[in-house]
Tab-separated table of C-alpha atoms and ligand atoms in Angstrom:
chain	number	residue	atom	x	y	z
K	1	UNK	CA	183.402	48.367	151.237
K	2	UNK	CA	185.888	45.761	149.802
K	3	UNK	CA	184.914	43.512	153.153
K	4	UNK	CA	181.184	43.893	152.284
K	5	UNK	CA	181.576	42.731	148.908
K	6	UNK	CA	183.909	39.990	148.892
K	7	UNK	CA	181.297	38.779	151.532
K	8	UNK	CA	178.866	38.033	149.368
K	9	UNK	CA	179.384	34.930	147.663
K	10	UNK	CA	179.628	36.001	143.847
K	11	UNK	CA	179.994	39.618	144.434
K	12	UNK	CA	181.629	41.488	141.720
K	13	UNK	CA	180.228	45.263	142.863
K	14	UNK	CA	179.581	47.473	145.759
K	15	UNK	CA	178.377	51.058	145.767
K	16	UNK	CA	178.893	53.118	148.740
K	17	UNK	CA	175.329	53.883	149.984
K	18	UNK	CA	174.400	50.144	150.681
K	19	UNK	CA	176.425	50.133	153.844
K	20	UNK	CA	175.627	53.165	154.836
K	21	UNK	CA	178.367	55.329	153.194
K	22	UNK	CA	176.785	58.890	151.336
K	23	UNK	CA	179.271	58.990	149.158
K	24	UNK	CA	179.972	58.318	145.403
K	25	UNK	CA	181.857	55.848	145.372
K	26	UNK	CA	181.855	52.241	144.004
K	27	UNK	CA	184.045	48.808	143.446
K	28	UNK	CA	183.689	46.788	140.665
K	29	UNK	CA	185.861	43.707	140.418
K	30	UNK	CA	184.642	41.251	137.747
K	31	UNK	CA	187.984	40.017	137.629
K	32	UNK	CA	186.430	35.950	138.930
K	33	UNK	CA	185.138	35.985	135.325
K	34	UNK	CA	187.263	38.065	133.195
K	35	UNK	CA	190.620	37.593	133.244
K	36	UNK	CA	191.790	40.848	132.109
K	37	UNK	CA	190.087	42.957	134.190
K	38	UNK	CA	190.911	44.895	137.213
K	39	UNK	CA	189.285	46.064	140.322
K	40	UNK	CA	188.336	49.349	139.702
K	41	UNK	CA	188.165	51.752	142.632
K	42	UNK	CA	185.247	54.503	141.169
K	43	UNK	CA	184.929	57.912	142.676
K	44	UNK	CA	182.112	60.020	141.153
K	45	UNK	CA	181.898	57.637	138.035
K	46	UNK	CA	179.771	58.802	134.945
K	47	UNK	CA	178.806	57.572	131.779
K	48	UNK	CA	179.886	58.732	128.843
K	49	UNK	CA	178.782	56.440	126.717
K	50	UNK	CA	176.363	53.909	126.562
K	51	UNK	CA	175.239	51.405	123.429
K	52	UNK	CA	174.528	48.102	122.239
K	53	UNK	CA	171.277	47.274	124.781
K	54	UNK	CA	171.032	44.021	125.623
K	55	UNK	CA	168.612	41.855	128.351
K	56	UNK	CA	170.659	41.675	131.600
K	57	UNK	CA	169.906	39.171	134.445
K	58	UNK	CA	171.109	40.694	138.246
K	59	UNK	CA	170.902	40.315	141.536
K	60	UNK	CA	171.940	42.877	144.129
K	61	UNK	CA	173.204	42.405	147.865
K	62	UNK	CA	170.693	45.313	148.944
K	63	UNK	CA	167.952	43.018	147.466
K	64	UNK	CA	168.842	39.382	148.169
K	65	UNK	CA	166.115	37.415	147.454
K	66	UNK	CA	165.706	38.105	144.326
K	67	UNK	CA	167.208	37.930	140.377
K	68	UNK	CA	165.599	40.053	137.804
K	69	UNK	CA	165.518	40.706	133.593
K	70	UNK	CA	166.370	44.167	132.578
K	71	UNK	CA	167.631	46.406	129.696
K	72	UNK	CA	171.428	47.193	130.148
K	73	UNK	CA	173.531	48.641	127.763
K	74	UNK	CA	176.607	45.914	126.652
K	75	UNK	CA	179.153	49.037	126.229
K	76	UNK	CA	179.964	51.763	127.889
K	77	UNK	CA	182.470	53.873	128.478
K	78	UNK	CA	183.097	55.688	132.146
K	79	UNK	CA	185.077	58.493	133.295
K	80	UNK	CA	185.510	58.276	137.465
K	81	UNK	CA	188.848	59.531	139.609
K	82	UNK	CA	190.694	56.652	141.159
K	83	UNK	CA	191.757	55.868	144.680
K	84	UNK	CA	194.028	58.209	144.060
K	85	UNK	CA	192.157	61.284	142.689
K	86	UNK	CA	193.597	60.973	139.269
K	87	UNK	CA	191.207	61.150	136.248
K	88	UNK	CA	190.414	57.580	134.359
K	89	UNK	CA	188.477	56.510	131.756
K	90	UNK	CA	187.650	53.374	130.534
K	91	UNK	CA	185.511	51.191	127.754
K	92	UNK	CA	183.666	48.216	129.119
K	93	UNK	CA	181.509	45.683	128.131
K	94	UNK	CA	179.758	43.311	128.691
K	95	UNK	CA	179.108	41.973	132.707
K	96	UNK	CA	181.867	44.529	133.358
K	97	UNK	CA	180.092	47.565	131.856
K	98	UNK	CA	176.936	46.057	133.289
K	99	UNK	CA	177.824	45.853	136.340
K	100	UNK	CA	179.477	49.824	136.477
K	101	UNK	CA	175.801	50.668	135.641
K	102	UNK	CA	174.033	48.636	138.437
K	103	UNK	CA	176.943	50.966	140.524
K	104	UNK	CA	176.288	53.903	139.340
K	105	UNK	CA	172.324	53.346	139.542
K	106	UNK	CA	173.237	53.133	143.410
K	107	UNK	CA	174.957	55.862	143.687
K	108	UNK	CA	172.123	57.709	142.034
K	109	UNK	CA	169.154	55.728	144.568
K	110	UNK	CA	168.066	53.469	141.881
K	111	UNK	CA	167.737	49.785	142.401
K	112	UNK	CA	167.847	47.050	139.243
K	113	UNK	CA	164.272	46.889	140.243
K	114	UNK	CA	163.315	50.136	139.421
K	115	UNK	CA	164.191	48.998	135.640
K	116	UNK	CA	162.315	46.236	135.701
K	117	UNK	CA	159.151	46.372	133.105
K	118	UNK	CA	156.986	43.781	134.366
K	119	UNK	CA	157.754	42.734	137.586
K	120	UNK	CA	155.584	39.741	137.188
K	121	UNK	CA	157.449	37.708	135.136
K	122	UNK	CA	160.976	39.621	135.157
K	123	UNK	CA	161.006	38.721	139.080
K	124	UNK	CA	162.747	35.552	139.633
K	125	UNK	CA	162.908	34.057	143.343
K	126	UNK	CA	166.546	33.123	144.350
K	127	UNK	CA	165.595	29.796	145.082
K	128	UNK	CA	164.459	29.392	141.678
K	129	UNK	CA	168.176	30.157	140.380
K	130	UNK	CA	171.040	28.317	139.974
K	131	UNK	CA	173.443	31.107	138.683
K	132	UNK	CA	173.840	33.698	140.836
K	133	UNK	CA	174.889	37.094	140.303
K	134	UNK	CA	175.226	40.055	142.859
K	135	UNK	CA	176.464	43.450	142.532
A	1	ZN	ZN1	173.369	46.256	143.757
């Protein structure tokens, strides 16, 4: 999983079933853009929390062509077991606790596109984009 990400060129997020994996499990390593933060190694992650909604732009290795608007809440807090089994919980925000729920959509067969409103104009072509996020 850690090879699959860091193979995309701004990946910060991986969930297990893109490559094939049935499990839930996720990585999410914004750590290229905030300097405090860690990878995080999320084994049946959950929300606990979720406010502040805010207008979030993604992209998503599983659906390269494309960037897209959609609601995302700018805090959350998350409960997951580590690598390690051990219990963890954390409060994120903002492209951090975005991105741990573009993960956890994954893990539960959702896609960013399936919160898209209006597909129309919320759709943007890659080639239209000059910033570039996948997770
Ligand atoms: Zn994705």
């Amino acid at each position: 999983m850690v090879q699959a990400m860091e193979a995309q060129p701004s990946g910060i997020g991986i969930a297990a079933p893109q490559i094939g994996i049935l499990q839930q499990i996720a990585i999410v390593d914004v750590s290229d853009r905030v300097r405090a933060a860690k990878r995080l190694y999320l084994v049946n992650p959950r929300l606990l929390e979720a406010k502040d909604e805010i207008l979030s732009r993604e992209g998503c290795m599983s659906l390269p062509e494309y960037t897209a608007y959609l609601k995302r809440y700018n805090q959350v807090r998350v409960a997951w077991q580590d690598e390690n089994g051990e219990h963890q919980e954390k409060a994120a925000i903002g492209i951090e606790a975005i991105c741990i729920q573009h993960e956890i959509d994954h893990l539960q067969g959702m896609l960013f596109i399936d919160r898209v409103t209006a597909l129309k104009t919320d759709m943007i072509p890659r080639a239209k984009t000059l910033k570039k996020t996948s997770n």
